[in-house]
Coordinates of C-alpha atoms in Angstrom, one line a residue:
M21 CA 8.5 -5.7 -3.7
R22 CA 5.9 -3.2 -4.9
V23 CA 4.4 -3.0 -1.4
L24 CA 7.8 -2.9 0.4
L25 CA 9.2 -0.2 -1.9
R26 CA 6.1 1.9 -1.4
E27 CA 6.5 1.6 2.4
L28 CA 10.1 2.7 2.1
G29 CA 8.9 5.6 0.0
F30 CA 7.8 7.2 3.2
L31 CA 11.5 7.7 4.1
K32 CA 11.9 10.5 1.5
K33 CA 11.1 13.3 3.8
Y34 CA 13.6 12.0 6.4
W35 CA 16.5 11.4 3.9
R36 CA 19.0 13.4 6.0
R37 CA 18.5 11.2 9.0
V38 CA 18.6 8.1 6.8
V39 CA 22.0 9.1 5.4
L40 CA 23.2 9.8 9.0
A41 CA 21.9 6.4 10.1
Y42 CA 23.8 4.7 7.2
L43 CA 27.0 6.4 8.3
C44 CA 26.5 5.0 11.8
V45 CA 25.8 1.6 10.2
L46 CA 29.1 1.8 8.3
G47 CA 30.9 2.8 11.5
A48 CA 29.3 0.1 13.6
A49 CA 30.1 -2.6 11.1
G50 CA 33.7 -1.4 10.5
F51 CA 34.6 -1.3 14.1
A52 CA 33.0 -4.7 14.7
M53 CA 35.1 -6.1 11.9
A54 CA 38.3 -4.6 13.3
T55 CA 38.0 -6.1 16.8
P56 CA 38.7 -9.8 15.8
W57 CA 41.7 -8.7 13.7
L58 CA 43.1 -6.8 16.6
I59 CA 42.7 -9.9 18.8
K60 CA 44.5 -11.9 16.2
S61 CA 47.4 -9.5 16.2
A62 CA 47.6 -9.6 20.0
I63 CA 47.8 -13.4 20.0
D64 CA 50.1 -13.9 17.1
Q65 CA 52.5 -10.9 17.8
G66 CA 52.0 -9.9 21.4
L67 CA 51.7 -13.3 23.1
A68 CA 53.9 -15.3 20.8
R69 CA 56.8 -12.8 21.2
G70 CA 56.1 -11.9 24.8
D71 CA 55.8 -8.2 23.9
A72 CA 53.9 -6.7 26.8
S73 CA 53.9 -3.2 25.4
F74 CA 52.4 -4.4 22.2
L75 CA 49.6 -6.1 24.1
V76 CA 48.9 -2.9 26.0
L77 CA 48.8 -1.0 22.7
V78 CA 46.4 -3.5 21.1
A79 CA 44.2 -3.5 24.2
L80 CA 43.9 0.2 24.0
F81 CA 43.0 -0.1 20.3
I82 CA 40.3 -2.7 21.2
V83 CA 38.9 -0.4 23.9
A84 CA 38.8 2.5 21.5
A85 CA 37.2 0.4 18.7
S86 CA 34.6 -0.9 21.2
L87 CA 33.8 2.6 22.3
L88 CA 33.5 3.9 18.8
R89 CA 31.4 0.9 17.8
G90 CA 29.1 1.6 20.8
I91 CA 28.7 5.2 19.8
A92 CA 27.9 4.2 16.1
A93 CA 25.5 1.4 17.3
Y94 CA 23.7 3.9 19.5
G95 CA 23.3 6.3 16.6
Q96 CA 22.2 3.5 14.3
N97 CA 19.5 2.3 16.8
Y98 CA 18.4 5.8 17.8
L99 CA 18.1 7.0 14.3
G100 CA 16.5 3.8 13.0
E101 CA 13.9 4.0 15.8
Y102 CA 13.3 7.7 15.1
I103 CA 12.8 7.1 11.4
S104 CA 10.5 4.1 11.9
Q105 CA 8.4 5.9 14.5
A106 CA 8.2 9.0 12.2
V107 CA 6.9 6.8 9.3
A108 CA 4.4 5.1 11.6
Y109 CA 3.2 8.6 12.7
D110 CA 2.8 9.7 9.0
L111 CA 1.0 6.5 8.1
R112 CA -1.5 6.7 11.0
N113 CA -2.2 10.3 10.1
A114 CA -2.6 9.4 6.5
I115 CA -5.0 6.6 7.4
Y116 CA -7.1 8.8 9.7
D117 CA -7.2 11.6 7.1
R118 CA -8.3 9.2 4.4
L119 CA -11.0 7.7 6.6
Q120 CA -12.3 11.2 7.4
R121 CA -12.7 12.0 3.7
L122 CA -14.2 8.7 2.5
S123 CA -18.0 8.9 1.9
Y124 CA -20.7 7.1 3.7
A125 CA -20.7 4.4 1.0
Y126 CA -17.3 3.2 2.2
H127 CA -18.0 3.2 5.9
D128 CA -21.3 1.3 5.3
K129 CA -19.3 -1.7 4.2
Q130 CA -16.5 -1.6 6.8
Q131 CA -16.2 -2.9 10.3
T132 CA -14.8 -0.5 12.9
G133 CA -12.7 -3.1 14.6
Q134 CA -11.0 -4.0 11.2
L135 CA -10.2 -0.3 10.6
M136 CA -8.8 0.1 14.1
S137 CA -6.6 -2.9 13.6
R138 CA -5.2 -1.6 10.4
A139 CA -4.4 1.8 12.0
T140 CA -2.6 0.1 15.0
A141 CA -1.3 -3.5 14.5
D142 CA -0.7 -3.2 10.8
V143 CA 1.0 0.1 11.0
E144 CA 3.2 -1.3 13.8
A145 CA 4.2 -4.2 11.4
V146 CA 5.1 -1.6 8.8
R147 CA 7.1 0.3 11.3
M148 CA 9.2 -2.7 12.3
F149 CA 9.9 -3.3 8.6
V150 CA 11.0 0.3 8.0
Y151 CA 13.5 0.0 10.8
T152 CA 14.7 -3.4 9.7
G153 CA 14.6 -2.8 6.0
S154 CA 16.1 0.7 6.0
V155 CA 18.8 0.4 8.7
R156 CA 19.2 -3.0 10.2
F157 CA 19.2 -4.8 6.9
L158 CA 22.1 -2.7 5.6
F159 CA 24.1 -3.5 8.8
I160 CA 23.4 -7.3 8.3
L161 CA 24.5 -7.1 4.7
L162 CA 27.8 -5.4 5.6
L163 CA 28.5 -8.0 8.3
F164 CA 27.8 -10.8 5.8
F165 CA 30.0 -9.6 3.0
A166 CA 32.8 -8.3 5.2
S167 CA 32.8 -11.5 7.1
C168 CA 33.0 -13.6 4.0
Y169 CA 35.9 -11.6 2.6
L170 CA 37.9 -11.7 5.9
L171 CA 37.2 -15.5 6.3
L172 CA 38.6 -16.1 2.8
T173 CA 41.6 -13.9 3.7
L174 CA 42.3 -15.9 6.8
N175 CA 41.9 -19.4 5.4
W176 CA 40.2 -20.3 2.2
Q177 CA 39.9 -24.0 3.0
L178 CA 38.1 -23.4 6.3
T179 CA 35.9 -21.0 4.4
L180 CA 34.9 -23.6 1.9
I181 CA 33.6 -25.8 4.8
V182 CA 31.6 -22.9 6.1
F183 CA 30.2 -22.2 2.6
A184 CA 29.3 -25.9 2.2
L185 CA 27.2 -25.9 5.4
L186 CA 25.9 -22.4 5.5
P187 CA 23.3 -22.8 2.8
L188 CA 21.4 -25.2 5.1
V189 CA 20.9 -22.2 7.5
G190 CA 19.7 -20.0 4.6
Y191 CA 17.4 -22.7 3.3
R192 CA 15.8 -23.1 6.7
A193 CA 15.3 -19.4 6.9
V194 CA 13.6 -19.2 3.6
I195 CA 11.3 -22.2 4.2
T196 CA 10.3 -20.8 7.6
S197 CA 9.5 -17.4 6.0
V198 CA 7.2 -19.1 3.4
R199 CA 5.4 -20.9 6.1
L200 CA 5.1 -17.9 8.4
R201 CA 3.7 -15.4 5.9
P202 CA 0.2 -16.9 5.7
S203 CA 0.2 -17.6 9.4
W204 CA 1.0 -14.0 10.3
L205 CA -1.7 -12.8 7.9
A206 CA -4.2 -15.1 9.6
V207 CA -3.1 -13.8 13.0
Q208 CA -3.7 -10.2 11.9
V209 CA -7.1 -11.0 10.5
A210 CA -8.0 -12.8 13.7
V211 CA -6.8 -10.0 15.9
A212 CA -8.9 -7.6 13.9
A213 CA -12.0 -9.8 14.2
L214 CA -11.4 -10.0 18.0
G215 CA -11.2 -6.2 18.1
T216 CA -14.5 -5.9 16.2
T217 CA -16.2 -8.3 18.6
L218 CA -14.9 -6.4 21.6
Q219 CA -15.9 -3.0 20.2
E220 CA -19.5 -4.2 19.3
N221 CA -19.9 -5.7 22.8
L222 CA -18.8 -2.6 24.6
S223 CA -20.9 -0.4 22.4
G224 CA -24.0 -2.6 22.9
V225 CA -23.4 -3.4 26.6
R226 CA -26.8 -2.2 27.6
V227 CA -28.5 -4.4 25.1
V228 CA -26.4 -7.4 26.3
R229 CA -27.5 -6.7 29.9
A230 CA -31.1 -6.1 28.9
F231 CA -31.4 -9.5 27.2
A232 CA -29.2 -11.3 29.7
Q233 CA -26.8 -12.5 27.0
E234 CA -23.5 -12.1 29.0
A235 CA -22.8 -15.8 28.8
F236 CA -23.4 -15.8 25.0
E237 CA -21.2 -12.8 24.5
S238 CA -18.4 -14.2 26.6
Q239 CA -18.6 -17.4 24.6
K240 CA -18.5 -15.5 21.3
F241 CA -15.5 -13.4 22.5
G242 CA -13.8 -16.6 23.8
A243 CA -14.1 -18.2 20.4
K244 CA -12.4 -15.3 18.8
A245 CA -9.7 -15.2 21.4
Q246 CA -9.2 -18.9 20.9
D247 CA -8.6 -18.3 17.2
V248 CA -5.9 -15.7 18.0
R249 CA -4.4 -18.0 20.6
Q250 CA -4.3 -21.0 18.3
L251 CA -2.9 -19.1 15.3
S252 CA -0.3 -17.4 17.4
F253 CA 0.7 -20.7 18.9
T254 CA 1.1 -22.2 15.4
T255 CA 3.5 -19.3 14.4
S256 CA 5.4 -19.6 17.6
R257 CA 5.8 -23.4 17.2
I258 CA 7.2 -22.9 13.6
Q259 CA 9.7 -20.3 15.0
A260 CA 10.7 -22.5 17.9
V261 CA 11.4 -25.5 15.7
N262 CA 13.3 -23.3 13.2
G263 CA 15.4 -21.7 16.0
S264 CA 16.4 -25.1 17.5
L265 CA 17.4 -26.5 14.1
M266 CA 19.4 -23.4 13.2
S267 CA 21.3 -23.6 16.5
F268 CA 22.1 -27.3 15.8
I269 CA 23.4 -26.5 12.3
Q270 CA 25.5 -23.7 13.7
M271 CA 27.1 -26.0 16.3
V272 CA 27.9 -28.5 13.6
I273 CA 29.7 -25.8 11.6
V274 CA 31.7 -24.8 14.7
A275 CA 32.6 -28.4 15.4
A276 CA 33.8 -28.8 11.9
I277 CA 35.9 -25.6 12.1
L278 CA 37.5 -26.7 15.4
W279 CA 38.4 -30.1 14.0
F280 CA 39.8 -29.0 10.7
G281 CA 41.1 -25.6 11.9
G282 CA 42.9 -27.3 14.9
R283 CA 44.8 -29.5 12.4
Q284 CA 45.7 -26.5 10.3
V285 CA 47.2 -24.8 13.4
M286 CA 49.1 -27.9 14.4
E287 CA 50.5 -28.3 10.9
G288 CA 51.5 -24.6 10.8
H289 CA 49.1 -23.6 8.0
L290 CA 47.2 -21.3 10.3
T291 CA 48.2 -19.3 13.4
L292 CA 46.3 -19.7 16.7
G293 CA 45.3 -16.0 16.5
G294 CA 44.0 -16.7 13.0
L295 CA 41.8 -19.5 14.3
V296 CA 40.4 -17.4 17.0
A297 CA 39.7 -14.6 14.6
F298 CA 38.2 -17.0 12.1
N299 CA 35.8 -18.2 14.8
S300 CA 34.9 -14.6 15.7
Y301 CA 34.1 -13.8 12.0
L302 CA 32.2 -17.1 11.7
V303 CA 29.9 -15.9 14.6
M304 CA 29.5 -12.6 12.8
L305 CA 28.7 -14.5 9.5
T306 CA 26.2 -16.8 11.1
M307 CA 24.3 -14.0 12.7
P308 CA 23.1 -12.4 9.4
V309 CA 22.3 -15.9 8.0
R310 CA 20.3 -16.8 11.1
S311 CA 18.6 -13.5 10.9
L312 CA 17.3 -14.3 7.5
G313 CA 14.4 -16.0 9.1
F314 CA 13.6 -13.1 11.3
I315 CA 14.1 -10.6 8.5
A316 CA 12.0 -12.7 6.1
N317 CA 9.3 -12.8 8.8
I318 CA 9.4 -9.0 9.2
F319 CA 9.3 -8.6 5.4
A320 CA 6.4 -11.1 5.1
R321 CA 4.4 -9.3 7.8
A322 CA 5.1 -6.0 6.2
V323 CA 3.7 -7.2 2.9
S324 CA 0.5 -8.4 4.5
A325 CA 0.2 -5.3 6.7
G326 CA 1.1 -3.0 3.9
E327 CA -1.6 -4.4 1.6
R328 CA -4.2 -3.8 4.3
V329 CA -3.0 -0.3 5.0
F330 CA -2.7 0.7 1.4
E331 CA -6.2 -0.7 0.8
I332 CA -7.4 2.2 2.9
L333 CA -5.0 4.8 1.5
D334 CA -6.0 3.8 -2.1
A335 CA -9.7 3.7 -1.4
E336 CA -11.5 6.2 -3.6
S337 CA -14.5 8.0 -2.2
A338 CA -17.7 7.6 -4.1
V339 CA -18.2 11.3 -3.5
Q340 CA -15.4 13.2 -5.4
E341 CA -14.7 16.9 -5.2
K342 CA -13.9 18.6 -8.4
P343 CA -10.4 20.2 -8.5
N344 CA -11.9 23.6 -9.5
G345 CA -14.9 23.3 -7.2
R346 CA -16.7 26.5 -6.4
E347 CA -16.8 28.0 -2.9
L348 CA -20.4 28.3 -1.9
A349 CA -20.8 31.6 -0.1
Q350 CA -23.8 32.7 1.9
T351 CA -26.5 30.9 0.0
L352 CA -30.1 31.9 -0.4
G353 CA -31.2 28.3 0.2
W354 CA -33.1 27.6 -3.1
V355 CA -33.0 23.8 -3.4
R356 CA -34.1 21.8 -6.5
F357 CA -34.1 18.1 -6.9
E358 CA -34.3 17.4 -10.7
D359 CA -35.2 13.9 -11.7
V360 CA -33.0 12.4 -9.0
S361 CA -32.5 8.6 -8.7
F362 CA -30.2 6.8 -6.3
S363 CA -29.1 3.3 -5.6
Y364 CA -26.6 2.0 -3.0
D365 CA -25.6 -1.1 -5.1
A366 CA -26.6 -0.2 -8.6
I367 CA -29.2 -3.0 -8.5
S368 CA -31.9 -2.0 -6.1
P369 CA -33.0 1.7 -6.6
V370 CA -33.7 3.6 -3.4
L371 CA -35.0 6.8 -5.1
R372 CA -36.6 7.0 -8.5
H373 CA -37.1 10.1 -10.5
V374 CA -37.6 12.4 -7.5
S375 CA -38.2 16.1 -8.4
F376 CA -39.3 18.9 -6.2
E377 CA -38.3 22.5 -5.3
A378 CA -37.8 24.2 -1.9
K379 CA -37.7 27.9 -1.9
P380 CA -35.8 30.1 0.7
G381 CA -37.7 30.2 4.0
Q382 CA -39.9 27.2 3.3
V383 CA -40.4 24.3 5.6
V384 CA -40.6 21.0 3.7
A385 CA -41.7 17.9 5.6
L386 CA -41.0 14.4 4.4
L387 CA -43.2 11.5 5.3
G388 CA -43.5 7.9 4.5
A389 CA -43.1 4.4 5.8
T390 CA -39.7 3.0 6.9
G391 CA -37.5 2.4 3.8
S392 CA -39.5 4.8 1.7
G393 CA -36.4 7.0 1.1
K394 CA -36.9 9.9 3.4
S395 CA -33.4 9.8 5.0
T396 CA -31.8 9.1 1.6
V397 CA -33.2 12.4 0.3
I398 CA -31.6 14.4 3.1
N399 CA -28.4 12.5 2.9
L400 CA -28.0 13.4 -0.8
L401 CA -28.3 17.1 -0.1
P402 CA -25.0 17.5 1.8
R403 CA -23.4 14.9 -0.6
F404 CA -23.0 12.1 1.9
Y405 CA -23.8 10.1 -1.1
D406 CA -23.9 11.2 -4.8
V407 CA -27.0 10.8 -7.0
T408 CA -27.0 8.0 -9.5
D409 CA -29.0 10.1 -12.0
G410 CA -30.4 13.6 -12.2
R411 CA -29.0 16.5 -10.2
I412 CA -29.4 18.5 -7.0
A413 CA -29.0 22.3 -7.2
I414 CA -28.7 25.0 -4.6
D415 CA -29.3 28.5 -6.0
G416 CA -29.1 27.0 -9.4
I417 CA -25.7 25.5 -8.9
D418 CA -25.1 21.8 -9.1
I419 CA -23.9 20.7 -5.7
R420 CA -21.3 18.5 -7.4
D421 CA -19.6 21.7 -8.7
M422 CA -19.2 23.0 -5.1
T423 CA -16.4 22.2 -2.6
L424 CA -17.6 19.8 0.0
N425 CA -16.5 22.0 2.9
S426 CA -18.4 25.1 1.7
L427 CA -21.5 23.0 0.9
R428 CA -21.7 21.4 4.3
K429 CA -21.1 24.6 6.1
N430 CA -24.3 25.9 4.5
V431 CA -26.2 22.7 5.3
G432 CA -26.8 22.0 8.9
I433 CA -28.2 18.5 9.9
V434 CA -29.5 17.0 13.1
H435 CA -29.5 13.2 12.7
Q436 CA -32.0 11.0 14.4
D437 CA -29.1 8.9 15.9
V438 CA -27.3 11.6 17.8
F439 CA -23.6 11.1 18.4
L440 CA -21.8 13.1 21.1
F441 CA -18.1 13.0 21.8
T442 CA -16.5 12.2 25.2
A443 CA -15.9 15.8 26.0
T444 CA -17.6 18.7 27.8
I445 CA -21.0 19.9 26.9
R446 CA -19.4 23.2 25.7
D447 CA -17.1 21.2 23.4
N448 CA -20.0 19.2 21.9
L449 CA -22.1 22.3 21.4
A450 CA -19.3 24.2 19.6
Y451 CA -18.1 21.3 17.6
G452 CA -19.1 22.8 14.3
A453 CA -18.3 26.3 15.3
T454 CA -15.1 26.2 17.2
G455 CA -14.8 30.0 17.3
A456 CA -18.1 30.5 19.0
T457 CA -18.2 32.7 22.1
Q458 CA -19.7 31.6 25.4
E459 CA -22.6 34.0 24.8
E460 CA -23.3 32.4 21.4
I461 CA -23.1 28.9 22.9
E462 CA -25.5 29.8 25.6
E463 CA -27.9 31.4 23.2
A464 CA -28.1 28.3 21.1
A465 CA -28.6 26.2 24.2
K466 CA -31.5 28.5 25.3
V467 CA -33.1 28.1 21.9
A468 CA -32.8 24.3 22.2
R469 CA -34.3 24.5 25.7
L470 CA -31.1 23.1 27.2
H471 CA -29.6 26.0 29.0
D472 CA -31.5 25.6 32.3
F473 CA -30.5 21.9 32.5
I474 CA -26.8 22.7 31.9
V475 CA -26.6 25.4 34.5
S476 CA -28.2 23.1 37.0
M477 CA -25.2 20.8 36.7
P478 CA -22.3 21.3 39.2
D479 CA -19.8 22.0 36.4
G480 CA -22.3 23.8 34.1
Y481 CA -21.0 23.9 30.5
D482 CA -17.8 22.2 31.6
T483 CA -19.7 19.0 32.5
W484 CA -18.3 16.0 30.8
V485 CA -20.6 13.6 29.0
G486 CA -19.9 9.9 28.8
E487 CA -19.0 8.0 25.7
R488 CA -21.5 8.7 23.0
G489 CA -23.3 11.0 25.5
I490 CA -24.4 8.1 27.5
T491 CA -24.8 10.2 30.7
L492 CA -27.6 12.3 29.0
S493 CA -31.1 11.3 28.2
G494 CA -32.3 10.8 24.6
G495 CA -34.1 14.1 24.6
Q496 CA -31.1 16.0 26.1
K497 CA -28.8 14.5 23.5
Q498 CA -31.1 15.6 20.7
R499 CA -31.3 19.1 22.1
V500 CA -27.5 19.2 22.3
A501 CA -27.4 18.2 18.6
I502 CA -30.0 20.9 17.7
A503 CA -28.0 23.6 19.5
R504 CA -24.8 22.3 17.8
T505 CA -26.3 22.7 14.4
L506 CA -27.8 26.1 15.1
L507 CA -24.5 27.4 16.1
M508 CA -23.3 26.9 12.6
D509 CA -26.0 29.3 11.4
P510 CA -26.7 27.3 8.2
R511 CA -29.0 28.6 5.5
I512 CA -30.3 25.1 4.9
L513 CA -31.5 23.2 8.0
I514 CA -32.2 19.5 8.1
L515 CA -34.0 17.9 11.0
D516 CA -34.0 14.1 10.6
D517 CA -36.8 13.2 13.0
S518 CA -34.8 15.3 15.6
T519 CA -37.6 15.4 18.2
S520 CA -38.3 11.7 18.2
S521 CA -36.8 11.2 21.7
V522 CA -38.6 14.0 23.4
D523 CA -42.1 14.2 24.9
M524 CA -44.8 16.3 23.3
E525 CA -44.4 19.1 25.8
T526 CA -40.6 19.4 25.1
E527 CA -41.2 19.1 21.4
Y528 CA -43.6 22.0 21.6
L529 CA -41.0 24.1 23.4
I530 CA -38.3 23.3 20.9
Q531 CA -40.6 23.9 17.9
V532 CA -41.7 27.3 19.2
A533 CA -38.0 28.3 19.5
L534 CA -37.1 26.8 16.1
G535 CA -40.0 28.7 14.5
D536 CA -38.2 32.0 14.7
L537 CA -34.9 30.5 13.5
M538 CA -36.5 28.9 10.5
V539 CA -37.4 32.2 9.1
G540 CA -35.3 32.8 6.1
R541 CA -33.9 29.3 6.1
T542 CA -34.8 26.4 3.9
T543 CA -35.8 23.6 6.3
F544 CA -36.2 19.9 5.6
V545 CA -37.9 17.9 8.3
V546 CA -38.3 14.2 8.6
A547 CA -40.9 14.0 11.3
Q548 CA -43.6 11.8 12.7
R549 CA -45.2 14.6 14.8
L550 CA -48.4 16.3 13.9
R551 CA -47.4 19.9 14.7
T552 CA -44.4 19.8 12.3
V553 CA -46.5 18.4 9.6
Q554 CA -49.3 20.9 10.0
H555 CA -47.0 23.9 9.9
A556 CA -44.9 22.8 7.0
D557 CA -45.2 24.8 3.8
R558 CA -45.1 21.6 1.8
L559 CA -45.4 17.9 2.5
L560 CA -43.6 15.3 0.4
V561 CA -45.1 11.8 0.8
L562 CA -42.7 9.0 -0.3
K563 CA -43.5 5.4 -1.1
E564 CA -40.9 3.0 -2.4
G565 CA -38.5 5.7 -3.4
Q566 CA -41.0 7.9 -5.2
I567 CA -42.9 11.0 -4.3
V568 CA -46.5 9.9 -4.6
E569 CA -48.2 13.0 -3.0
T570 CA -47.2 16.6 -2.4
G571 CA -49.1 19.6 -1.0
T572 CA -50.1 21.1 2.4
H573 CA -51.6 19.3 5.3
E574 CA -55.1 20.3 4.4
E575 CA -54.7 19.7 0.7
L576 CA -53.5 16.1 1.3
L577 CA -56.2 15.4 3.8
R578 CA -58.8 16.3 1.2
Q579 CA -57.2 14.1 -1.4
G580 CA -57.8 11.0 0.8
G581 CA -54.7 9.2 -0.4
L582 CA -51.6 7.8 1.3
Y583 CA -51.2 10.8 3.6
R584 CA -54.7 10.4 4.8
E585 CA -53.9 6.8 5.8
I586 CA -50.7 8.0 7.6
Y587 CA -52.8 10.7 9.4
D588 CA -55.5 8.2 10.5
L589 CA -52.9 5.6 11.7
Q590 CA -50.3 7.9 13.3
L591 CA -51.2 11.5 13.6
R592 CA -54.8 11.6 14.7
D593 CA -54.0 10.4 18.1
Q594 CA -51.4 13.1 18.5
E595 CA -54.0 15.7 17.6
E596 CA -56.4 14.4 20.2
A597 CA -53.6 14.4 22.8
A598 CA -52.6 17.9 21.9
L599 CA -56.1 19.2 22.2
A600 CA -56.2 17.9 25.7
T601 CA -53.3 20.2 26.5
P602 CA -54.5 23.8 26.4
R603 CA -51.2 25.5 25.6
M604 CA -50.4 23.1 22.8
A605 CA -54.0 23.2 21.5
A606 CA -53.7 26.9 21.1
T607 CA -51.0 26.4 18.5
L608 CA -52.9 23.9 16.4

């Protein structure tokens, strides 16, 4: 009930339409109840007396009641659908908004297919409940109690027979609901798993082709589809058995009424019109009782779906913004890491007691083996994660005291794994600066050495890129990401190995352009290229989450420590290759 009531709580903002829908429900139920009584009057008074004018009058009343019932039923269905779709709209937006604000820590543990299933299939299950629970259920309740009252009014003996057999229908409805709830939950989980498999396969289609694993992937998808098929079949079989049994019980009740009611008519204890009306009200009574199974199923699915939906809505981000967070204006870019430690799971530390300072205008390069903590350091600065111990300060202010929006507007980051949206090149370039002019967009593209390529395309800046930028090369995507970040004009710039997918010549061109833009900005670079390392103001060498060496390129070479090993293994070859290129050698 807690979950269902919370789902119905989304109706508050639509209370006027809910009230209007309830009025339509009352009208539809009232006119439905009036029709059998009018038929009874027509048979008992019109036909029995041969009063043709009375029959015409009753017929007109029946037509009028049917017309008004149709209007009320239309209002009931229209308003019920409007309300349920509005709630589904609000829920989907709430889910999407929550997912946008949850930290990296949450998304690290979630599967995309599961989240998509909750925003689609589970929200649809809640929508069906909102319509049934807020509008349709009231209509069914009115039919049930009004039918019971009118049946007792017509003939209490026949009504006792109905009441004796009707609990069988209700019992079957409840039993079916109990059996269906876990089945529907299993179906929802299986559908989500199927979506995850499909999403992963489509995203990794090139890997599948490269390793010739089409048959394996088809088999894996087929197994997931078989789970959905089998579970859905199980639920359908339960519903089919229940439907057939309910129909049989209903026919038994009708047979008993015809047998006993016919004797009542012959003995004069009940009129023929009364028997006809009694059967009409019996049909109206059995409809709500038979609907118990359907309604219970809707309610059961709504509970399962609601739990999954509210699990997202109730999720707390590991990165919390203070209510009175400070707006970070144009910052100087003075960054301090003060005894910072971090762990993803509170068991295995990723960073341990990291302390350093980056002054405005400095270029700080981070080096180290895979897993040494380089990317973690730069992910902590814009608060994608929060430090476990210690603090990070910008211009002397703890970043946890700032609003996330103002912090991230001052920290521009180019990730190693570049993501582009299915949109035009212009849209992707201006993603972080939606108000940028065409001149500003082109200037950023020129800096990233991308402008000439763009204008060579038939549609220029209006060229559409494929999903995740698949129509662009790795180097082109990274240059789009660089231009996109530069358009934000951040005071703190982070380049997470952002030239890893370009050749040395292109890297040289980008670095020359970035050199002017780095003036006055605090720049952090995770790089494996010699030129970046040589021209950095400070190198931080990390090993197992700790800074083991710090200094300039020349200073660390003279120390002969870990940096010297990295240089000999990875960077010396680059220096020799660069010396073979006159233009690049001139910059070394």
